[in-house]
Structure formats: C-alpha cells, structure tokens
Amino acid sequence: MAWVVRCNNPVLMKILAPPATNAFTAGSAIMMISTTSGRSPAAFNSGVAKERMVVSSSASRMRCLLAAQLGCIMPWTSVSRAIKATAQIRLEAEPQHVNFCDKAMAYFRSFIRTRQGAVDTGLKLTKDYVFKKAGWRPLRQVLTAAGLAVTLAGCANDGSIELGSDFFGAIAADEPRAALIGREVLATGGSATDAAVATFFSLAVTLPSSAGLWSAGSCVVFDPASKRFERLDFQAQAGAANRASGRTVLTLPKAPAAMNALHARYGRLPIQKLLAKSEQLARWGKRVSRQLARDLSGHQNTLGPTARRLLLPKGQHLPLSALLQQPALANTLGQLRDRGIDDLYQGALAAELVAAAQRAGLRLDGDLLRQAAPQWVTVTGLAHAYQAWTVVAPNAAVDQRLNTVLARLLSDQGWHGRGDDGRLKALHAAHLDAGIGAGVTAAGGQDRAGSTAFWALDADGQAVGCAISLGAAFGSGELLADTGLFTMLIEAADGETADAAVLMVGNTLNWQTHMIAAASGGPAAGDALLAVSVDHFDGEVPLPAAISRPRQAVISARQVARETAIETTDLPENLAADKWSRLARVRVMHCFDGIPRVQPECVVGDDRRGAGLATFDQ
C-alpha cells in the first residue's frame, strides 16, 4: 500500500485535535492516504470499497516533519522539527517487519473509518496490540504532521508521486536526515545548488561511511537560467609527489573546494548558512540512520583505533537510533564556516591537516594542498530523443565507460524486447566495447559502502547531481586526529567499478530539465542507473516498475551479478554470475514535459532496496 499525505483542505479536525486543544485550529492541511487502488485529493473519499480515507489537521499553517527514523518498527520517534513547507518522507522498514507494518496500517484504517462514522472494517486489532510499545501519543504526532507527503518504503509497492502545479523543489540522498536538510534549504528559497551543497556537508556528518570532506567525485549541473550544462570534476589526486607508496599517501581533500566553486556559480543563500546545518548536526548529535547502521555492521573491522572509539564505543557498533556526536568534526566545520573554505587549503586549518597527517605517518604535501582545485567542463551530452544525456561518476575512466554503454543501450532497438539473459549479454558486450577491465571483483555486486550519490532540483529547473567516493567504506578507516575527518588513500582511488553515478537529461534548445537520477550501493550502481533510466524514459516503463524490476550488472569482463529473482539459464561458461539479494539503489525524478513549467507533470521514484530518502515539495 502506498501512503500519500498532501496539503489541501480541512475535513475532520476533531479527530486529531479536540476542541480543548489550543495548539491546533481547523485549517488548510489535509492528509490523504492512498492505497494501491489509487489516490485522490477529494476530502470525503473515505469509502471502504476503495480503501481510501482522509483526515485533516492544521497547526496555524505550520508543517511538521517527522524524524528520519520514524517507521513501522517501534518505538516511533516524535515530530522533530516544525517548518513552513511540506515534504515527502520515506518511512523505513526492513522486509521482516512488513507484516507488522501491515497490521499497524490496517489498524490505522480501521480507526479512521470508525472515527469518521464509516462502516467498521471488522478488524480485531487493538490499540494495545499494535502500539503497546509506542503508546497513543506517537500516533497522534504522526497524524498531526500537517502537509506531510509520505511513502512507506517497507509497506509500499508504489514508489512514485505525481507532482502538482505548486512544485518548488525535490531532493534525494542515501541518508534521510541529509536529504531533509537539503529539502529545508529548498523550502526557504535556496537553489538546487544550495540544497546539494547543504546535503553534501550533512552527509559528511550523517553518513561518514560513504561521504566526507576527503571525498573525490564529480557533479553535473543543468541550469536553464544561465543556459549552462556542465560538470565539476574533483577527482582523486595524490597529496604527495611520490604516489608509489600508496599505503601512506593521502589524496587531496578537494570536495569542500568543489562545493565552494559550485556555490559561487549557482548558489543563492550564504554558504555559512549551509555549513551551519551540518555543524550543528555534528556538535549536538544525530541518531544513527538505518543506512549508517548497515554500513557499520558490515565494515566495523576496517576501522582504526580513533574511529572505533567514536563508532564502536563499547566494542560493538552504534545501533539504529543511537546518538552520534562528532565534536571534532563540528569544530572543523565551524572553522570552515567562520574562516571560509579556503582556510582548508591555505590557512590555519590547512596547517593542522598537514601536521595531523604527519603525526599519523601519512603523507600530505602543503604545497599540493594549496593548489587543489576542481575543474569545470562543459557538457555536450549524448543526443537522443531531442535531449542531451550524460552520466558522471567519481572516477573519470568509469564515467567515460558508462557514457559509452549508455549510447549503446539508447541505440539498441532490441533492448526493450529482450529477456533477462539477452539484456545481460547486450550489457556485457557494451562494456567490453567500452574497455572494461578483466579483473574479478571479490565482492561481486554486493551492496557496499564507500560511495554515494545525490541530486536536487528546484522550480526554476536547475538540477544538480553529485557522485562522490571515499575509495572504500569509511575511507582509510581512520580519523585524522583532532579533525574528525575520515581520509582517503590514493591507492583506493583507481577502482574500475561505478559504485555511484548520476544521470542527467535536459533539453538544450528550450533549456528544460527532464530527468535526473542517482544510483549507489556497490559496483552494480552504474548499470542499475542506466537500466532504470533507459527502461523508463526510452522504453516508457512506469517508473515504479522500472525501479522494482530485478537487476543485473556487469562487474568486470569475466564477472556479472544478478539479483536472486533472476534465473540464470543461458550465459557463456567463462562468465561468472554472482547472486545477491539486492543490487544498488536508484532514485529518479522525471518531468515529462520538462521544467521550468507553470504546471509541471513529474514523477519521483524511490528504491525499496535502500534506506535513504527521495523528497519533493509542492
């Protein structure tokens, strides 16, 4: 079942706020819950036959956000922040909890219909059974989250939401809290660039397994206002003259300089304001998200002593919803906010980094650090269906190969009619032609940390997507003393797999953005991104179906990976096929007639394989 909550008209205020409650008054916030039978904004569409029901509330037009960890798994967290905007929240649930979630939602439907005076559904679930650990208050907090658009990841089979005429922003990231911060930037008048910059620095706090100030990568920007389609490269570069001793040579921390350059060209809000959000998260702490908990569980043995004291304080990794405070990282972010990002390259903070690296036995040259800078490159794009297409990845060689494979898929007239084996053979042939290496990756297509991708889109049609990498989970595995930063070694920068990638589609004749997509989660991410995007945009497969389709990917010239739902029947003997429960995670936004537009018709797709968030506002 898919649950959608929209801001519209008042209906049943008394359900959510009794007359004695002074904090809420009847107003314009309506919550509409829709199941697989469809969705409707009609206020009284509560018939049992259609399984739709409507509830409304208002808090003097104040919209409330749920905490990112709110979900089907109890205990439920409280409403975390009130802001003047609406949102889509993805409530996370692991597959084993879906049954419980269904029971909780069934009870909710029964409760709403009963309170509306509708015919009781006959459900026997009691309040004590469903909410015995959470109590009644959390449910009321959920119901009074005015104007909140929700997609239940663990309980939904429809990952897309169609947007209305008041759309003013969308964002997607692998970690919910970082996405919410980017969304808040959009809601307060920031551009897509502002949102992307805020999301990056927030990911450095909330998802240190895959993002950080030492990240390398690329961003792509499509900006209708300035009529620019370009990419910003900040790919890995050795931080010392002799990179042969790769086990001790750090890369240059180019990501902050890249975000500064991105903001200088396309930002609206002061960058100090964007940095302050992540600084506060690090200083006061945030709850460990499901994605970070997964990454800690799978990679705790790679952490060094300082990192273990932070993330494994009692010998075991921090569990879901545990409080994570990072005062050293907060101080570093505070210095960037106060002194400017250039201080990281040619100021007091730069001197601290060089000295800290030397104490740790690592090599980082101050002269090279001063010269570290990202590079702007104009994007020509691959012309197809009157649009310009491009793919970016953290590694230049990898994204060049992905663009070559994309061209093959778009020109392959038989792609959409092939079965799974036929599609994999075509994909493998495309990668061979693009020059994929013959080495076998030990982890195959296994979901892994170390890279991430995110995107943002605003109402002016400006779209920004970034694919970044630390080279491995938690980078080098150790924090640089007194800085709170996970570093990246140059030896980890030369991988041939696309663990994260972003795809952008825009029309450079009328300058409208049509589609932006991001994928991450291991070496299958690049192929997952291409398959979903081509199937949906070119093959007209509905976005939820394109995202949920079982995946397969080419890992190397001799190795492929498939999800367990695909049966391997007819592949060459010299091609090893690994099976995994899930391959990568993809988040997409597609505006059918382009944006900016007065009444854009768009669809947003999130991926149940991940634990992040794709959110839009209207």
Tab-separated table of C-alpha atoms in Angstrom, residues 2-4 31-55 108-110 112-113 118:
chain	number	residue	atom	x	y	z
A	2	ALA	CA	1.257	3.494	-0.776
A	3	TRP	CA	0.504	6.289	1.642
A	4	VAL	CA	0.386	9.857	0.471
A	31	MET	CA	-3.785	14.230	4.948
A	32	MET	CA	-4.783	11.886	2.135
A	33	ILE	CA	-3.858	8.234	2.415
A	34	SER	CA	-3.967	6.253	-0.785
A	35	THR	CA	-3.624	2.517	-1.330
A	36	THR	CA	-2.783	0.602	-4.475
A	37	SER	CA	-6.331	1.236	-5.670
A	38	GLY	CA	-5.335	4.800	-6.436
A	39	ARG	CA	-5.064	8.218	-4.860
A	40	SER	CA	-7.408	11.175	-4.766
A	41	PRO	CA	-7.358	14.653	-3.264
A	42	ALA	CA	-11.108	14.548	-2.584
A	43	ALA	CA	-11.782	15.367	1.060
A	44	PHE	CA	-14.546	12.837	1.660
A	45	ASN	CA	-13.283	9.935	-0.449
A	46	SER	CA	-13.369	7.540	2.504
A	47	GLY	CA	-15.414	4.667	1.188
A	48	VAL	CA	-14.413	1.237	2.403
A	49	ALA	CA	-14.700	-0.235	-1.069
A	50	LYS	CA	-11.959	1.990	-2.448
A	51	GLU	CA	-9.890	1.737	0.723
A	52	ARG	CA	-9.299	5.467	0.838
A	53	MET	CA	-9.691	7.730	3.797
A	54	VAL	CA	-8.959	11.374	4.537
A	55	VAL	CA	-8.014	13.138	7.723
A	108	PHE	CA	-4.989	2.852	11.414
A	109	ARG	CA	-7.509	2.395	8.586
A	110	SER	CA	-9.972	0.804	10.977
A	112	ILE	CA	-10.016	6.386	10.943
A	113	ARG	CA	-13.146	4.870	9.465
A	118	ALA	CA	-17.962	4.874	8.400
